[in-house]
Amino acid sequence: MAELTDIDIRDKVRERYAAAATAASDATSRGCCASSAYTEPDMSPTDKNGTEVFGSVLYDGEADAAPKAVEASLGCGVPTAVADLHDGETVLDLGSGAGADVLISARRVGPTGKAIGLDMTDEMLELARANAREAGITNVEFVKGYIEEIPLADSSVDVVISNCVINLAADKRKVLAEAARVLKPGGRFAVSDVIADPDMDEATRADMQQWTGCIAGALTKDEFEDALTAAGLTDIEINETHRVHEHASSAIVRARKPRS
C-alpha cells in the first residue's frame, strides 16, 4: 500500500465530509434525523454494538440552541459544555461542520461576543450558514480554510474549541501550534477528540476509511500531551469520556496559553 501524503488525507477527509453535508441537507429537507443519512460504516454514529457514540445524541439540552445543526453533528463530544464561555468572548471552532458548536457558542458569548467557524468543505460551510440563518443567530462567521493554516491573526481569540476534527488532520502538531498562535495570552483550548489506545494496530491506522471515520488518525494520550506542550500550552488535562471504538476513546482535552 502506497504511503498516504498529507494532501491525500486532506482530500479524502474533504470528500467524505462533503458527502456527509449533502446527506444531512437531504435528510433535513425530508424532515428526518440527519444522522440517519450516514449509511456507510465509517460514517455511522454507532459502535459495533449499536450504541450511539457520535453525533446529536451526545448534546442533550445543548441541542436547544441550534437543533438542526446539532442533528447534523458528527462530533464525539460537546466541547461547549466544558469551555466555560463568557459574555464578550471570541470563540474559534476548528472544523466547524454544520455549525452546531459555533451556534451554541454564539449564544453563550452573547451579542458582544463572536463565534467563528473554520472549515475546508464548501458544502459544510453552506449548511452551517443556512443553519445560522434559520436559528436567527448573527454574531457568527464561517470562514473557509485549513486548521493547519488558520486564517486569523495572532492572539485574536479567547477560546479554541473543536469536536472530533483534530484527529483527522495529517499534521496534528501544526494544528495545535496554530491554535496556540491565535489564542490570546491566557486563552483557553477546550476540544473533544478521539484518543487512540497505545496498542492500536497498524492495520487500523492504515485504513483510509477508518481515518475519515475519526479513528485511525488519532493520537494517544501521551502523544497529545507532548504536542500540546510543544505548542507552548500549559495546564493540560485529558479526560476520557466514552469508548468509540475497540481501539479508541472520546476525550475532553483542555489547556491554556500562558499569560506571559
PDB file of N, CA and C in Angstrom, residues 72-150:
ATOM      1  N   ALA A  72     -27.122  17.399  12.598  1.00  0.00           N
ATOM      2  CA  ALA A  72     -26.130  17.083  11.571  1.00  0.00           C
ATOM      3  C   ALA A  72     -24.733  16.881  12.141  1.00  0.00           C
ATOM      4  N   SER A  73     -24.613  16.906  13.458  1.00  0.00           N
ATOM      5  CA  SER A  73     -23.285  16.785  14.069  1.00  0.00           C
ATOM      6  C   SER A  73     -22.684  15.409  13.833  1.00  0.00           C
ATOM      7  N   LEU A  74     -21.364  15.402  13.617  1.00  0.00           N
ATOM      8  CA  LEU A  74     -20.598  14.164  13.518  1.00  0.00           C
ATOM      9  C   LEU A  74     -19.569  14.074  14.644  1.00  0.00           C
ATOM     10  N   GLY A  75     -19.742  14.918  15.665  1.00  0.00           N
ATOM     11  CA  GLY A  75     -18.745  15.011  16.715  1.00  0.00           C
ATOM     12  C   GLY A  75     -18.767  13.852  17.698  1.00  0.00           C
ATOM     13  N   CYS A  76     -17.724  13.804  18.536  1.00  0.00           N
ATOM     14  CA  CYS A  76     -17.588  12.737  19.528  1.00  0.00           C
ATOM     15  C   CYS A  76     -17.787  13.261  20.940  1.00  0.00           C
ATOM     16  N   GLY A  77     -18.228  14.531  21.074  1.00  0.00           N
ATOM     17  CA  GLY A  77     -18.424  15.116  22.390  1.00  0.00           C
ATOM     18  C   GLY A  77     -19.150  16.436  22.277  1.00  0.00           C
ATOM     19  N   VAL A  78     -19.071  17.236  23.345  1.00  0.00           N
ATOM     20  CA  VAL A  78     -19.725  18.541  23.386  1.00  0.00           C
ATOM     21  C   VAL A  78     -18.730  19.529  24.012  1.00  0.00           C
ATOM     22  N   PRO A  79     -17.816  20.076  23.224  1.00  0.00           N
ATOM     23  CA  PRO A  79     -16.788  20.953  23.802  1.00  0.00           C
ATOM     24  C   PRO A  79     -17.352  22.209  24.456  1.00  0.00           C
ATOM     25  N   THR A  80     -18.497  22.694  23.964  1.00  0.00           N
ATOM     26  CA  THR A  80     -19.086  23.895  24.547  1.00  0.00           C
ATOM     27  C   THR A  80     -19.508  23.680  25.996  1.00  0.00           C
ATOM     28  N   ALA A  81     -19.723  22.429  26.384  1.00  0.00           N
ATOM     29  CA  ALA A  81     -20.152  22.138  27.748  1.00  0.00           C
ATOM     30  C   ALA A  81     -19.020  22.299  28.756  1.00  0.00           C
ATOM     31  N   VAL A  82     -17.782  22.309  28.280  1.00  0.00           N
ATOM     32  CA  VAL A  82     -16.641  22.388  29.191  1.00  0.00           C
ATOM     33  C   VAL A  82     -15.722  23.573  28.891  1.00  0.00           C
ATOM     34  N   ALA A  83     -16.091  24.411  27.920  1.00  0.00           N
ATOM     35  CA  ALA A  83     -15.219  25.518  27.524  1.00  0.00           C
ATOM     36  C   ALA A  83     -15.367  26.734  28.427  1.00  0.00           C
ATOM     37  N   ASP A  84     -16.379  26.755  29.291  1.00  0.00           N
ATOM     38  CA  ASP A  84     -16.572  27.850  30.245  1.00  0.00           C
ATOM     39  C   ASP A  84     -16.602  29.200  29.534  1.00  0.00           C
ATOM     40  N   LEU A  85     -17.503  29.326  28.572  1.00  0.00           N
ATOM     41  CA  LEU A  85     -17.579  30.535  27.755  1.00  0.00           C
ATOM     42  C   LEU A  85     -18.259  31.668  28.524  1.00  0.00           C
ATOM     43  N   HIS A  86     -17.822  32.913  28.223  1.00  0.00           N
ATOM     44  CA  HIS A  86     -18.329  34.091  28.913  1.00  0.00           C
ATOM     45  C   HIS A  86     -18.768  35.156  27.917  1.00  0.00           C
ATOM     46  N   ASP A  87     -19.643  36.057  28.374  1.00  0.00           N
ATOM     47  CA  ASP A  87     -20.091  37.176  27.545  1.00  0.00           C
ATOM     48  C   ASP A  87     -18.900  37.944  26.985  1.00  0.00           C
ATOM     49  N   GLY A  88     -18.996  38.286  25.700  1.00  0.00           N
ATOM     50  CA  GLY A  88     -17.996  39.137  25.076  1.00  0.00           C
ATOM     51  C   GLY A  88     -16.782  38.426  24.525  1.00  0.00           C
ATOM     52  N   GLU A  89     -16.677  37.120  24.726  1.00  0.00           N
ATOM     53  CA  GLU A  89     -15.505  36.397  24.239  1.00  0.00           C
ATOM     54  C   GLU A  89     -15.631  36.071  22.754  1.00  0.00           C
ATOM     55  N   THR A  90     -14.464  35.870  22.121  1.00  0.00           N
ATOM     56  CA  THR A  90     -14.392  35.400  20.741  1.00  0.00           C
ATOM     57  C   THR A  90     -13.968  33.941  20.753  1.00  0.00           C
ATOM     58  N   VAL A  91     -14.769  33.102  20.103  1.00  0.00           N
ATOM     59  CA  VAL A  91     -14.548  31.654  20.102  1.00  0.00           C
ATOM     60  C   VAL A  91     -14.272  31.191  18.676  1.00  0.00           C
ATOM     61  N   LEU A  92     -13.297  30.313  18.507  1.00  0.00           N
ATOM     62  CA  LEU A  92     -12.987  29.720  17.209  1.00  0.00           C
ATOM     63  C   LEU A  92     -13.223  28.219  17.282  1.00  0.00           C
ATOM     64  N   ASP A  93     -14.030  27.702  16.346  1.00  0.00           N
ATOM     65  CA  ASP A  93     -14.285  26.272  16.251  1.00  0.00           C
ATOM     66  C   ASP A  93     -13.532  25.714  15.056  1.00  0.00           C
ATOM     67  N   LEU A  94     -12.592  24.820  15.304  1.00  0.00           N
ATOM     68  CA  LEU A  94     -11.791  24.209  14.248  1.00  0.00           C
ATOM     69  C   LEU A  94     -12.559  23.046  13.625  1.00  0.00           C
ATOM     70  N   GLY A  95     -12.806  23.136  12.316  1.00  0.00           N
ATOM     71  CA  GLY A  95     -13.572  22.094  11.639  1.00  0.00           C
ATOM     72  C   GLY A  95     -15.023  22.152  12.064  1.00  0.00           C
ATOM     73  N   SER A  96     -15.673  23.270  11.779  1.00  0.00           N
ATOM     74  CA  SER A  96     -16.978  23.582  12.373  1.00  0.00           C
ATOM     75  C   SER A  96     -18.147  22.826  11.777  1.00  0.00           C
ATOM     76  N   GLY A  97     -17.964  22.152  10.658  1.00  0.00           N
ATOM     77  CA  GLY A  97     -19.022  21.307  10.113  1.00  0.00           C
ATOM     78  C   GLY A  97     -20.325  22.046   9.903  1.00  0.00           C
ATOM     79  N   ALA A  98     -21.409  21.462  10.378  1.00  0.00           N
ATOM     80  CA  ALA A  98     -22.737  22.039  10.192  1.00  0.00           C
ATOM     81  C   ALA A  98     -23.004  23.215  11.116  1.00  0.00           C
ATOM     82  N   GLY A  99     -22.066  23.528  11.997  1.00  0.00           N
ATOM     83  CA  GLY A  99     -22.154  24.746  12.796  1.00  0.00           C
ATOM     84  C   GLY A  99     -22.726  24.611  14.179  1.00  0.00           C
ATOM     85  N   ALA A 100     -22.998  23.410  14.654  1.00  0.00           N
ATOM     86  CA  ALA A 100     -23.653  23.239  15.951  1.00  0.00           C
ATOM     87  C   ALA A 100     -22.901  23.929  17.077  1.00  0.00           C
ATOM     88  N   ASP A 101     -21.602  23.662  17.197  1.00  0.00           N
ATOM     89  CA  ASP A 101     -20.841  24.218  18.312  1.00  0.00           C
ATOM     90  C   ASP A 101     -20.617  25.719  18.159  1.00  0.00           C
ATOM     91  N   VAL A 102     -20.573  26.200  16.925  1.00  0.00           N
ATOM     92  CA  VAL A 102     -20.467  27.641  16.690  1.00  0.00           C
ATOM     93  C   VAL A 102     -21.731  28.348  17.164  1.00  0.00           C
ATOM     94  N   LEU A 103     -22.889  27.809  16.818  1.00  0.00           N
ATOM     95  CA  LEU A 103     -24.152  28.444  17.175  1.00  0.00           C
ATOM     96  C   LEU A 103     -24.397  28.389  18.682  1.00  0.00           C
ATOM     97  N   ILE A 104     -24.061  27.276  19.308  1.00  0.00           N
ATOM     98  CA  ILE A 104     -24.173  27.188  20.768  1.00  0.00           C
ATOM     99  C   ILE A 104     -23.231  28.194  21.428  1.00  0.00           C
ATOM    100  N   SER A 105     -22.004  28.292  20.909  1.00  0.00           N
ATOM    101  CA  SER A 105     -21.030  29.243  21.458  1.00  0.00           C
ATOM    102  C   SER A 105     -21.503  30.677  21.302  1.00  0.00           C
ATOM    103  N   ALA A 106     -22.093  30.994  20.144  1.00  0.00           N
ATOM    104  CA  ALA A 106     -22.560  32.358  19.887  1.00  0.00           C
ATOM    105  C   ALA A 106     -23.598  32.784  20.905  1.00  0.00           C
ATOM    106  N   ARG A 107     -24.476  31.878  21.268  1.00  0.00           N
ATOM    107  CA  ARG A 107     -25.471  32.206  22.292  1.00  0.00           C
ATOM    108  C   ARG A 107     -24.805  32.387  23.656  1.00  0.00           C
ATOM    109  N   ARG A 108     -23.776  31.596  23.940  1.00  0.00           N
ATOM    110  CA  ARG A 108     -23.102  31.691  25.234  1.00  0.00           C
ATOM    111  C   ARG A 108     -22.340  33.009  25.390  1.00  0.00           C
ATOM    112  N   VAL A 109     -21.704  33.483  24.331  1.00  0.00           N
ATOM    113  CA  VAL A 109     -20.883  34.698  24.450  1.00  0.00           C
ATOM    114  C   VAL A 109     -21.703  35.967  24.259  1.00  0.00           C
ATOM    115  N   GLY A 110     -22.946  35.841  23.818  1.00  0.00           N
ATOM    116  CA  GLY A 110     -23.844  36.972  23.732  1.00  0.00           C
ATOM    117  C   GLY A 110     -23.530  37.918  22.592  1.00  0.00           C
ATOM    118  N   PRO A 111     -24.328  38.980  22.456  1.00  0.00           N
ATOM    119  CA  PRO A 111     -24.184  39.896  21.322  1.00  0.00           C
ATOM    120  C   PRO A 111     -22.871  40.659  21.294  1.00  0.00           C
ATOM    121  N   THR A 112     -22.201  40.782  22.441  1.00  0.00           N
ATOM    122  CA  THR A 112     -20.901  41.463  22.457  1.00  0.00           C
ATOM    123  C   THR A 112     -19.757  40.518  22.122  1.00  0.00           C
ATOM    124  N   GLY A 113     -20.042  39.226  22.022  1.00  0.00           N
ATOM    125  CA  GLY A 113     -19.035  38.245  21.647  1.00  0.00           C
ATOM    126  C   GLY A 113     -19.224  37.774  20.221  1.00  0.00           C
ATOM    127  N   LYS A 114     -18.399  36.821  19.823  1.00  0.00           N
ATOM    128  CA  LYS A 114     -18.453  36.326  18.448  1.00  0.00           C
ATOM    129  C   LYS A 114     -17.979  34.880  18.409  1.00  0.00           C
ATOM    130  N   ALA A 115     -18.598  34.100  17.536  1.00  0.00           N
ATOM    131  CA  ALA A 115     -18.170  32.722  17.308  1.00  0.00           C
ATOM    132  C   ALA A 115     -17.800  32.562  15.842  1.00  0.00           C
ATOM    133  N   ILE A 116     -16.625  31.988  15.600  1.00  0.00           N
ATOM    134  CA  ILE A 116     -16.097  31.803  14.249  1.00  0.00           C
ATOM    135  C   ILE A 116     -15.962  30.316  13.969  1.00  0.00           C
ATOM    136  N   GLY A 117     -16.501  29.882  12.849  1.00  0.00           N
ATOM    137  CA  GLY A 117     -16.340  28.502  12.424  1.00  0.00           C
ATOM    138  C   GLY A 117     -15.380  28.412  11.253  1.00  0.00           C
ATOM    139  N   LEU A 118     -14.400  27.523  11.343  1.00  0.00           N
ATOM    140  CA  LEU A 118     -13.421  27.314  10.282  1.00  0.00           C
ATOM    141  C   LEU A 118     -13.602  25.921   9.704  1.00  0.00           C
ATOM    142  N   ASP A 119     -13.794  25.841   8.387  1.00  0.00           N
ATOM    143  CA  ASP A 119     -13.972  24.548   7.745  1.00  0.00           C
ATOM    144  C   ASP A 119     -13.411  24.628   6.325  1.00  0.00           C
ATOM    145  N   MET A 120     -12.941  23.498   5.802  1.00  0.00           N
ATOM    146  CA  MET A 120     -12.366  23.488   4.457  1.00  0.00           C
ATOM    147  C   MET A 120     -13.362  23.022   3.402  1.00  0.00           C
ATOM    148  N   THR A 121     -14.568  22.641   3.831  1.00  0.00           N
ATOM    149  CA  THR A 121     -15.516  21.999   2.933  1.00  0.00           C
ATOM    150  C   THR A 121     -16.644  22.949   2.572  1.00  0.00           C
ATOM    151  N   ASP A 122     -16.775  23.290   1.296  1.00  0.00           N
ATOM    152  CA  ASP A 122     -17.795  24.239   0.855  1.00  0.00           C
ATOM    153  C   ASP A 122     -19.195  23.792   1.260  1.00  0.00           C
ATOM    154  N   GLU A 123     -19.458  22.501   1.120  1.00  0.00           N
ATOM    155  CA  GLU A 123     -20.794  22.004   1.434  1.00  0.00           C
ATOM    156  C   GLU A 123     -21.128  22.182   2.913  1.00  0.00           C
ATOM    157  N   MET A 124     -20.145  21.958   3.786  1.00  0.00           N
ATOM    158  CA  MET A 124     -20.372  22.160   5.215  1.00  0.00           C
ATOM    159  C   MET A 124     -20.570  23.641   5.534  1.00  0.00           C
ATOM    160  N   LEU A 125     -19.784  24.504   4.912  1.00  0.00           N
ATOM    161  CA  LEU A 125     -19.926  25.938   5.151  1.00  0.00           C
ATOM    162  C   LEU A 125     -21.307  26.427   4.727  1.00  0.00           C
ATOM    163  N   GLU A 126     -21.779  25.951   3.582  1.00  0.00           N
ATOM    164  CA  GLU A 126     -23.112  26.336   3.117  1.00  0.00           C
ATOM    165  C   GLU A 126     -24.190  25.870   4.095  1.00  0.00           C
ATOM    166  N   LEU A 127     -24.047  24.643   4.579  1.00  0.00           N
ATOM    167  CA  LEU A 127     -25.011  24.103   5.530  1.00  0.00           C
ATOM    168  C   LEU A 127     -24.980  24.880   6.839  1.00  0.00           C
ATOM    169  N   ALA A 128     -23.777  25.217   7.314  1.00  0.00           N
ATOM    170  CA  ALA A 128     -23.641  25.958   8.575  1.00  0.00           C
ATOM    171  C   ALA A 128     -24.267  27.345   8.471  1.00  0.00           C
ATOM    172  N   ARG A 129     -24.024  28.022   7.360  1.00  0.00           N
ATOM    173  CA  ARG A 129     -24.599  29.364   7.193  1.00  0.00           C
ATOM    174  C   ARG A 129     -26.126  29.307   7.141  1.00  0.00           C
ATOM    175  N   ALA A 130     -26.649  28.279   6.493  1.00  0.00           N
ATOM    176  CA  ALA A 130     -28.110  28.110   6.445  1.00  0.00           C
ATOM    177  C   ALA A 130     -28.666  27.841   7.837  1.00  0.00           C
ATOM    178  N   ASN A 131     -27.955  27.034   8.618  1.00  0.00           N
ATOM    179  CA  ASN A 131     -28.407  26.744   9.979  1.00  0.00           C
ATOM    180  C   ASN A 131     -28.378  27.997  10.844  1.00  0.00           C
ATOM    181  N   ALA A 132     -27.361  28.853  10.654  1.00  0.00           N
ATOM    182  CA  ALA A 132     -27.283  30.104  11.415  1.00  0.00           C
ATOM    183  C   ALA A 132     -28.441  31.028  11.060  1.00  0.00           C
ATOM    184  N   ARG A 133     -28.743  31.121   9.769  1.00  0.00           N
ATOM    185  CA  ARG A 133     -29.859  31.975   9.346  1.00  0.00           C
ATOM    186  C   ARG A 133     -31.177  31.480   9.943  1.00  0.00           C
ATOM    187  N   GLU A 134     -31.378  30.172   9.887  1.00  0.00           N
ATOM    188  CA  GLU A 134     -32.635  29.627  10.393  1.00  0.00           C
ATOM    189  C   GLU A 134     -32.758  29.811  11.908  1.00  0.00           C
ATOM    190  N   ALA A 135     -31.623  29.733  12.608  1.00  0.00           N
ATOM    191  CA  ALA A 135     -31.642  29.909  14.060  1.00  0.00           C
ATOM    192  C   ALA A 135     -31.695  31.381  14.462  1.00  0.00           C
ATOM    193  N   GLY A 136     -31.524  32.283  13.489  1.00  0.00           N
ATOM    194  CA  GLY A 136     -31.552  33.708  13.780  1.00  0.00           C
ATOM    195  C   GLY A 136     -30.358  34.193  14.580  1.00  0.00           C
ATOM    196  N   ILE A 137     -29.231  33.537  14.439  1.00  0.00           N
ATOM    197  CA  ILE A 137     -28.019  33.897  15.183  1.00  0.00           C
ATOM    198  C   ILE A 137     -27.090  34.673  14.257  1.00  0.00           C
ATOM    199  N   THR A 138     -26.735  35.885  14.656  1.00  0.00           N
ATOM    200  CA  THR A 138     -25.978  36.777  13.770  1.00  0.00           C
ATOM    201  C   THR A 138     -24.534  37.030  14.204  1.00  0.00           C
ATOM    202  N   ASN A 139     -24.200  36.755  15.449  1.00  0.00           N
ATOM    203  CA  ASN A 139     -22.825  37.021  15.901  1.00  0.00           C
ATOM    204  C   ASN A 139     -21.909  35.841  15.590  1.00  0.00           C
ATOM    205  N   VAL A 140     -22.002  35.377  14.337  1.00  0.00           N
ATOM    206  CA  VAL A 140     -21.201  34.241  13.873  1.00  0.00           C
ATOM    207  C   VAL A 140     -20.553  34.584  12.537  1.00  0.00           C
ATOM    208  N   GLU A 141     -19.483  33.878  12.247  1.00  0.00           N
ATOM    209  CA  GLU A 141     -18.817  33.985  10.952  1.00  0.00           C
ATOM    210  C   GLU A 141     -18.270  32.608  10.597  1.00  0.00           C
ATOM    211  N   PHE A 142     -18.496  32.193   9.364  1.00  0.00           N
ATOM    212  CA  PHE A 142     -17.963  30.915   8.900  1.00  0.00           C
ATOM    213  C   PHE A 142     -16.920  31.186   7.823  1.00  0.00           C
ATOM    214  N   VAL A 143     -15.722  30.684   8.057  1.00  0.00           N
ATOM    215  CA  VAL A 143     -14.554  31.003   7.242  1.00  0.00           C
ATOM    216  C   VAL A 143     -14.028  29.722   6.602  1.00  0.00           C
ATOM    217  N   LYS A 144     -13.682  29.803   5.324  1.00  0.00           N
ATOM    218  CA  LYS A 144     -13.076  28.654   4.650  1.00  0.00           C
ATOM    219  C   LYS A 144     -11.572  28.661   4.876  1.00  0.00           C
ATOM    220  N   GLY A 145     -11.041  27.500   5.225  1.00  0.00           N
ATOM    221  CA  GLY A 145      -9.600  27.393   5.416  1.00  0.00           C
ATOM    222  C   GLY A 145      -9.243  26.069   6.053  1.00  0.00           C
ATOM    223  N   TYR A 146      -7.948  25.877   6.245  1.00  0.00           N
ATOM    224  CA  TYR A 146      -7.423  24.642   6.826  1.00  0.00           C
ATOM    225  C   TYR A 146      -7.050  24.871   8.284  1.00  0.00           C
ATOM    226  N   ILE A 147      -7.290  23.866   9.112  1.00  0.00           N
ATOM    227  CA  ILE A 147      -6.949  24.016  10.526  1.00  0.00           C
ATOM    228  C   ILE A 147      -5.435  23.980  10.736  1.00  0.00           C
ATOM    229  N   GLU A 148      -4.688  23.526   9.733  1.00  0.00           N
ATOM    230  CA  GLU A 148      -3.223  23.589   9.812  1.00  0.00           C
ATOM    231  C   GLU A 148      -2.692  24.976   9.449  1.00  0.00           C
ATOM    232  N   GLU A 149      -3.562  25.815   8.865  1.00  0.00           N
ATOM    233  CA  GLU A 149      -3.158  27.159   8.433  1.00  0.00           C
ATOM    234  C   GLU A 149      -4.317  28.110   8.750  1.00  0.00           C
ATOM    235  N   ILE A 150      -4.557  28.373  10.003  1.00  0.00           N
ATOM    236  CA  ILE A 150      -5.727  29.140  10.427  1.00  0.00           C
ATOM    237  C   ILE A 150      -5.625  30.577   9.902  1.00  0.00           C
TER     238      ILE A 150
END
